[in-house]
Coordinates of C-alpha atoms and ligand atoms in Angstrom, one line a residue:
M7 CA 43.8 -63.2 -85.8
R8 CA 40.7 -63.2 -83.6
I9 CA 37.8 -62.1 -85.9
T10 CA 34.1 -61.7 -85.2
V11 CA 31.5 -61.7 -87.9
I12 CA 28.0 -60.3 -87.1
G13 CA 25.3 -61.0 -89.6
L14 CA 25.7 -64.5 -91.1
G15 CA 23.2 -64.4 -94.0
N16 CA 23.7 -64.9 -97.7
M17 CA 26.9 -62.8 -97.7
G18 CA 28.2 -62.9 -94.2
A19 CA 28.2 -66.7 -93.8
P20 CA 30.5 -67.4 -96.8
M21 CA 32.7 -64.5 -95.8
A22 CA 33.1 -65.9 -92.3
A23 CA 33.7 -69.4 -93.6
N24 CA 36.5 -68.1 -95.9
L25 CA 38.2 -66.3 -93.0
A26 CA 38.0 -69.5 -90.9
A27 CA 39.3 -71.6 -93.7
A28 CA 42.3 -69.3 -94.0
G29 CA 43.2 -70.2 -90.4
H30 CA 41.7 -67.3 -88.4
A31 CA 39.8 -67.8 -85.2
V32 CA 36.3 -66.7 -86.2
T33 CA 33.4 -66.1 -83.8
G34 CA 30.0 -65.4 -85.1
F35 CA 26.7 -63.9 -84.0
D36 CA 23.3 -63.8 -85.8
T37 CA 19.8 -63.4 -84.5
A38 CA 18.5 -66.1 -86.9
A39 CA 21.0 -67.7 -89.2
P40 CA 23.0 -70.9 -88.3
M41 CA 26.8 -70.7 -87.9
P42 CA 28.8 -71.6 -91.0
Q43 CA 31.5 -74.3 -90.9
G44 CA 34.5 -73.4 -88.7
V45 CA 32.8 -70.5 -86.9
T46 CA 32.2 -70.5 -83.1
A47 CA 28.8 -69.3 -82.0
A48 CA 28.5 -66.5 -79.3
A49 CA 25.4 -66.0 -77.2
S50 CA 25.1 -62.2 -77.9
A51 CA 26.6 -59.5 -80.1
A52 CA 28.4 -58.0 -77.1
E53 CA 29.9 -61.3 -76.0
A54 CA 30.9 -62.1 -79.6
V55 CA 33.1 -59.0 -79.9
R56 CA 34.8 -58.9 -76.5
E57 CA 38.1 -60.6 -77.5
A58 CA 38.1 -59.7 -81.2
E59 CA 40.9 -57.8 -82.9
V60 CA 38.6 -57.2 -85.9
V61 CA 34.8 -57.2 -86.1
V62 CA 33.1 -57.5 -89.5
T63 CA 29.4 -56.7 -89.7
M64 CA 27.2 -57.8 -92.7
L65 CA 23.7 -56.6 -91.9
P66 CA 20.5 -55.7 -93.8
N67 CA 20.4 -51.9 -93.4
G68 CA 21.6 -48.8 -91.6
A69 CA 19.0 -48.9 -88.8
I70 CA 20.1 -52.4 -87.8
L71 CA 23.8 -51.5 -88.2
R72 CA 23.3 -48.5 -85.8
A73 CA 21.4 -50.8 -83.3
V74 CA 24.2 -53.4 -83.4
A75 CA 26.9 -50.8 -83.2
D76 CA 25.3 -49.5 -80.0
Q77 CA 25.6 -53.0 -78.5
I78 CA 29.1 -53.9 -79.6
I79 CA 31.2 -50.7 -79.5
P80 CA 31.1 -50.4 -75.7
A81 CA 32.1 -54.1 -75.5
M82 CA 35.0 -54.0 -77.9
T83 CA 38.7 -53.8 -76.8
P84 CA 40.2 -50.3 -77.5
G85 CA 42.5 -50.5 -80.5
A86 CA 40.3 -53.1 -82.2
L87 CA 38.8 -52.4 -85.7
L88 CA 35.2 -52.3 -86.7
C89 CA 34.7 -53.0 -90.4
D90 CA 31.1 -52.7 -91.7
C91 CA 30.6 -54.5 -95.0
S92 CA 26.9 -53.9 -95.3
T93 CA 25.4 -51.6 -97.8
V94 CA 23.9 -48.7 -95.8
D95 CA 23.2 -45.0 -96.1
V96 CA 26.2 -42.7 -95.9
D97 CA 24.9 -40.9 -92.8
S98 CA 24.7 -44.2 -90.8
A99 CA 28.2 -45.2 -92.0
R100 CA 29.6 -41.9 -90.8
A101 CA 27.7 -42.0 -87.5
V102 CA 28.9 -45.5 -86.6
A103 CA 32.5 -44.6 -87.6
D104 CA 32.3 -41.5 -85.3
L105 CA 31.0 -43.6 -82.4
A106 CA 33.7 -46.2 -82.9
R107 CA 36.6 -43.6 -83.1
A108 CA 35.3 -41.9 -79.9
A109 CA 35.6 -45.3 -78.2
G110 CA 39.2 -45.7 -79.3
L111 CA 38.5 -48.1 -82.1
G112 CA 39.4 -48.2 -85.8
A113 CA 36.5 -47.9 -88.2
L114 CA 35.9 -48.7 -91.9
D115 CA 32.9 -48.7 -94.2
A116 CA 33.6 -51.4 -96.8
P117 CA 30.5 -52.3 -98.8
V118 CA 31.1 -55.0 -101.4
S119 CA 30.4 -55.7 -105.0
G120 CA 30.3 -59.2 -106.4
G121 CA 27.1 -60.7 -104.9
I122 CA 26.6 -64.1 -103.3
G123 CA 28.8 -65.9 -105.8
G124 CA 31.6 -63.5 -105.1
A125 CA 31.3 -64.0 -101.4
Q126 CA 31.4 -67.8 -101.8
A127 CA 34.3 -67.8 -104.2
G128 CA 36.2 -65.1 -102.2
T129 CA 36.3 -62.8 -105.2
L130 CA 34.4 -59.7 -103.7
T131 CA 35.5 -56.2 -104.4
F132 CA 35.6 -54.0 -101.2
I133 CA 34.9 -50.4 -101.7
V134 CA 36.3 -48.7 -98.6
G135 CA 36.1 -45.5 -96.6
G136 CA 38.1 -44.7 -93.4
R137 CA 41.6 -43.8 -92.3
P138 CA 44.5 -45.2 -94.3
E139 CA 46.0 -47.0 -91.3
D140 CA 42.7 -48.8 -90.7
F141 CA 42.5 -49.8 -94.4
A142 CA 46.1 -51.1 -94.2
R143 CA 45.2 -53.3 -91.2
M144 CA 42.2 -54.8 -93.0
E145 CA 43.8 -55.3 -96.4
P146 CA 45.1 -58.9 -95.7
L147 CA 41.5 -59.9 -94.7
F148 CA 40.0 -58.2 -97.7
G149 CA 42.5 -60.3 -99.7
I150 CA 40.9 -63.5 -98.2
M151 CA 37.3 -62.5 -98.7
G152 CA 37.8 -60.8 -102.0
Q153 CA 40.2 -60.1 -104.8
K154 CA 40.3 -56.4 -104.9
S155 CA 39.9 -53.5 -102.4
V156 CA 39.8 -49.8 -103.2
H157 CA 40.4 -47.1 -100.6
C158 CA 38.1 -44.3 -101.6
G159 CA 38.6 -41.7 -98.8
D160 CA 37.5 -41.1 -95.3
S161 CA 34.4 -42.6 -93.6
G162 CA 31.4 -42.8 -95.8
A163 CA 33.4 -42.7 -99.0
G164 CA 33.0 -46.4 -99.5
Q165 CA 29.2 -46.2 -99.3
A166 CA 29.2 -43.1 -101.5
A167 CA 31.3 -44.9 -104.3
K168 CA 29.1 -48.0 -104.0
I169 CA 25.8 -46.2 -104.5
C170 CA 27.2 -44.1 -107.3
N171 CA 28.3 -47.3 -109.1
N172 CA 25.0 -49.1 -108.5
M173 CA 23.0 -46.0 -109.7
I174 CA 24.9 -46.2 -113.0
L175 CA 24.3 -50.0 -113.1
G176 CA 20.6 -49.6 -112.5
V177 CA 20.2 -47.0 -115.1
T178 CA 22.3 -48.8 -117.8
M179 CA 20.5 -52.1 -117.1
I180 CA 17.2 -50.4 -117.7
A181 CA 18.5 -48.7 -120.9
T182 CA 19.8 -52.0 -122.1
C183 CA 16.5 -53.8 -121.4
E184 CA 14.4 -51.1 -123.1
A185 CA 16.7 -51.1 -126.1
F186 CA 16.1 -54.9 -126.4
G187 CA 12.4 -54.2 -126.1
L188 CA 12.6 -51.7 -128.9
A189 CA 14.8 -54.0 -131.0
D190 CA 12.2 -56.8 -130.6
R191 CA 9.4 -54.6 -131.9
L192 CA 11.5 -53.4 -134.8
G193 CA 12.1 -57.1 -135.8
L194 CA 15.9 -56.9 -135.0
D195 CA 17.5 -60.2 -134.0
R196 CA 18.7 -60.1 -130.4
Q197 CA 22.1 -61.8 -131.3
K198 CA 22.7 -59.1 -134.0
M199 CA 21.7 -56.4 -131.5
F200 CA 24.3 -57.8 -129.0
D201 CA 27.0 -58.1 -131.7
V202 CA 26.6 -54.5 -132.7
V203 CA 26.1 -52.8 -129.3
S204 CA 28.7 -54.9 -127.4
T205 CA 31.3 -53.6 -129.8
S206 CA 29.9 -50.1 -130.3
S207 CA 29.4 -47.0 -128.2
G208 CA 26.3 -48.4 -126.5
Y209 CA 28.4 -51.1 -124.8
S210 CA 28.3 -51.4 -121.0
W211 CA 28.8 -54.0 -118.3
S212 CA 25.1 -54.7 -118.4
M213 CA 25.2 -55.6 -122.1
N214 CA 28.7 -57.1 -122.4
A215 CA 29.1 -59.0 -119.1
Y216 CA 25.6 -59.6 -117.8
C217 CA 23.4 -59.5 -120.9
P218 CA 19.7 -59.6 -119.8
A219 CA 18.6 -61.5 -122.9
P220 CA 18.7 -65.3 -122.5
G221 CA 21.0 -67.1 -124.9
V222 CA 22.8 -64.0 -125.9
G223 CA 26.3 -63.0 -124.7
P224 CA 28.2 -64.6 -121.8
T225 CA 26.3 -66.8 -119.4
S226 CA 24.3 -64.7 -117.0
P227 CA 21.3 -65.0 -114.7
A228 CA 19.1 -64.6 -117.8
D229 CA 20.3 -68.1 -118.8
N230 CA 19.2 -69.5 -115.5
G231 CA 15.6 -68.3 -115.4
Y232 CA 16.7 -65.0 -113.8
T233 CA 17.6 -66.6 -110.5
P234 CA 19.7 -64.0 -108.6
G235 CA 22.6 -63.1 -109.0
F236 CA 21.8 -59.7 -107.7
A237 CA 18.1 -59.5 -106.7
A238 CA 15.8 -56.8 -108.0
E239 CA 15.0 -55.9 -104.4
L240 CA 18.7 -55.2 -103.7
M241 CA 18.9 -52.9 -106.7
L242 CA 15.8 -51.1 -105.4
K243 CA 17.5 -50.8 -102.0
D244 CA 20.6 -49.3 -103.5
L245 CA 18.7 -46.9 -105.8
T246 CA 16.7 -45.8 -102.7
L247 CA 20.0 -45.1 -100.9
A248 CA 21.2 -43.1 -103.9
R249 CA 18.0 -41.0 -103.8
Q250 CA 18.4 -40.4 -100.1
A251 CA 22.1 -39.3 -100.6
A252 CA 21.0 -37.1 -103.6
E253 CA 18.4 -35.4 -101.4
S254 CA 20.6 -34.8 -98.5
S255 CA 23.5 -33.5 -100.6
G256 CA 21.4 -31.5 -103.1
A257 CA 22.6 -33.5 -106.1
E258 CA 20.3 -33.7 -109.2
T259 CA 19.9 -37.4 -110.3
P260 CA 16.9 -37.6 -112.6
M261 CA 18.0 -40.8 -114.3
G262 CA 18.7 -42.4 -110.9
A263 CA 15.2 -41.3 -109.7
M264 CA 13.5 -42.8 -112.7
A265 CA 15.4 -46.0 -112.4
R266 CA 14.4 -46.2 -108.7
Q267 CA 10.7 -45.8 -109.7
L268 CA 10.9 -48.4 -112.4
Y269 CA 12.5 -50.9 -110.0
E270 CA 9.9 -50.1 -107.3
D271 CA 7.1 -50.8 -109.8
F272 CA 8.9 -54.0 -111.0
V273 CA 9.4 -55.4 -107.5
Q274 CA 6.0 -54.4 -106.1
H275 CA 3.6 -54.8 -109.1
Q276 CA 5.3 -56.5 -112.0
G277 CA 6.6 -59.8 -110.6
G278 CA 10.2 -58.7 -110.1
A279 CA 10.4 -59.8 -106.4
G280 CA 12.9 -62.7 -106.0
R281 CA 14.2 -62.4 -109.5
D282 CA 17.6 -61.1 -110.7
F283 CA 17.6 -57.4 -111.5
S284 CA 18.2 -58.1 -115.2
A285 CA 14.7 -59.7 -115.4
M286 CA 13.7 -56.1 -115.9
L287 CA 13.9 -57.1 -119.6
T288 CA 10.6 -59.1 -119.1
R289 CA 8.8 -55.9 -118.1
F290 CA 9.6 -54.4 -121.5
Q291 CA 8.5 -57.5 -123.3
T292 CA 5.0 -57.5 -121.6
V293 CA 4.0 -53.8 -121.7
P294 CA 1.1 -53.4 -124.2
S295 CA 2.3 -52.3 -127.7
Ligands
NAD189 P1 20.7 -61.5 -95.5 O1 19.4 -61.0 -95.1 O2 20.9 -62.8 -96.1 O3 21.7 -61.5 -94.1 C1 21.6 -60.5 -93.1 C2 21.8 -61.3 -91.8 O4 21.8 -60.4 -90.7 C3 20.6 -62.3 -91.5 O5 21.2 -63.6 -91.3 C4 20.0 -61.7 -90.2 O6 19.5 -62.8 -89.4 C5 21.1 -61.0 -89.6 N1 20.7 -60.0 -88.7 C6 19.7 -59.1 -88.8 N2 19.6 -58.3 -87.7 C7 20.6 -58.7 -86.9 C8 21.1 -58.3 -85.6 N3 20.5 -57.3 -84.9 N4 22.1 -58.9 -85.0 C9 22.7 -59.9 -85.7 N5 22.4 -60.4 -86.9 C10 21.3 -59.8 -87.5 O7 21.4 -60.3 -96.4 P2 22.7 -60.5 -97.3 O8 22.2 -60.8 -98.7 O9 23.7 -61.3 -96.6 O10 23.1 -58.9 -97.4 C11 23.9 -58.3 -96.3 C12 24.3 -56.9 -96.8 O11 25.1 -57.1 -97.9 C13 23.2 -56.0 -97.1 O12 23.5 -54.7 -96.6 C14 23.1 -56.0 -98.6 O13 22.6 -54.9 -99.2 C15 24.6 -56.2 -99.0 N6 24.9 -56.8 -100.3 C16 24.2 -58.0 -100.6 C17 24.5 -58.5 -101.9 C18 23.8 -59.8 -102.3 O14 23.9 -60.2 -103.5 N7 23.1 -60.5 -101.4 C19 25.5 -58.0 -102.7 C20 26.1 -56.8 -102.3 C21 25.8 -56.3 -101.1

């Protein structure tokens, strides 16, 4: 299949490389990043998409996605499919899908879970919004770049599901970290805390699979000096998208709002920038007692 990938950063580059390694003819365009192995460079976004049957975008945010969509949609062949895998606001996802459909294209929003490691290993989860027939066309390619894809509903549903999931993740990570901070002060051994909570009603993915305490639980970024993994800035981005979605839909999300504020403080004032989001534990270790 002729596939174009636009946005070849930390995530897009390994995704494009995996598509090429599976035997597809992959063309790439990025304003800054080099081409990964097996991917043919194009001189512009519009040129990159002209012959493509499927275009995958993996870009930093909704404003950039909208700008790129304005360049590529008029250049794409009617009947081709535009699949955006970036994490963006629901409104941008829906606006881009509407533009694509009006031009006779298929359209999916398909943000991912799994991080850079998942992109490299081809084990991402795709969380997808759009029409069932477009999802069916894309499923074999999701199977190359990832190990699971979930069709959540029409356009925007993939972004909606992703930010709801990540709002839960941000809140539970903070709850897990502050509980470790409390346990420390109460003189409770961290391993004992893990043994109890991971098998009791306080268990969660944050505790059981991605424990923020070094040396406790399965291997996680905490055991590697909090090198991301999933960077604190990206958690702040997703919690900000959740807040925007809550405001525009009238939903009440007080825990999500508090988590966003704590991640903003952590990234901007408490040394969290460039660290894994589970390094939030160190913030609870250093507050004055
Ligand atoms: P990144 O910054 O490494 O890559 C983005 C790429 O887009 C860069 O190479 C940049 O040069 C390129 N770009 C920017 N403007 C462009 C334009 N106008 N035309 C063409 N290329 C352009 O970011 P990333 O970590 O690869 O993340 C990409 C998306 O995936 C984001 O939406 C992010 O929220 C999401 N995501 C990231 C992770 C992660 O762990 N990194 C996990 C899940 C989701």
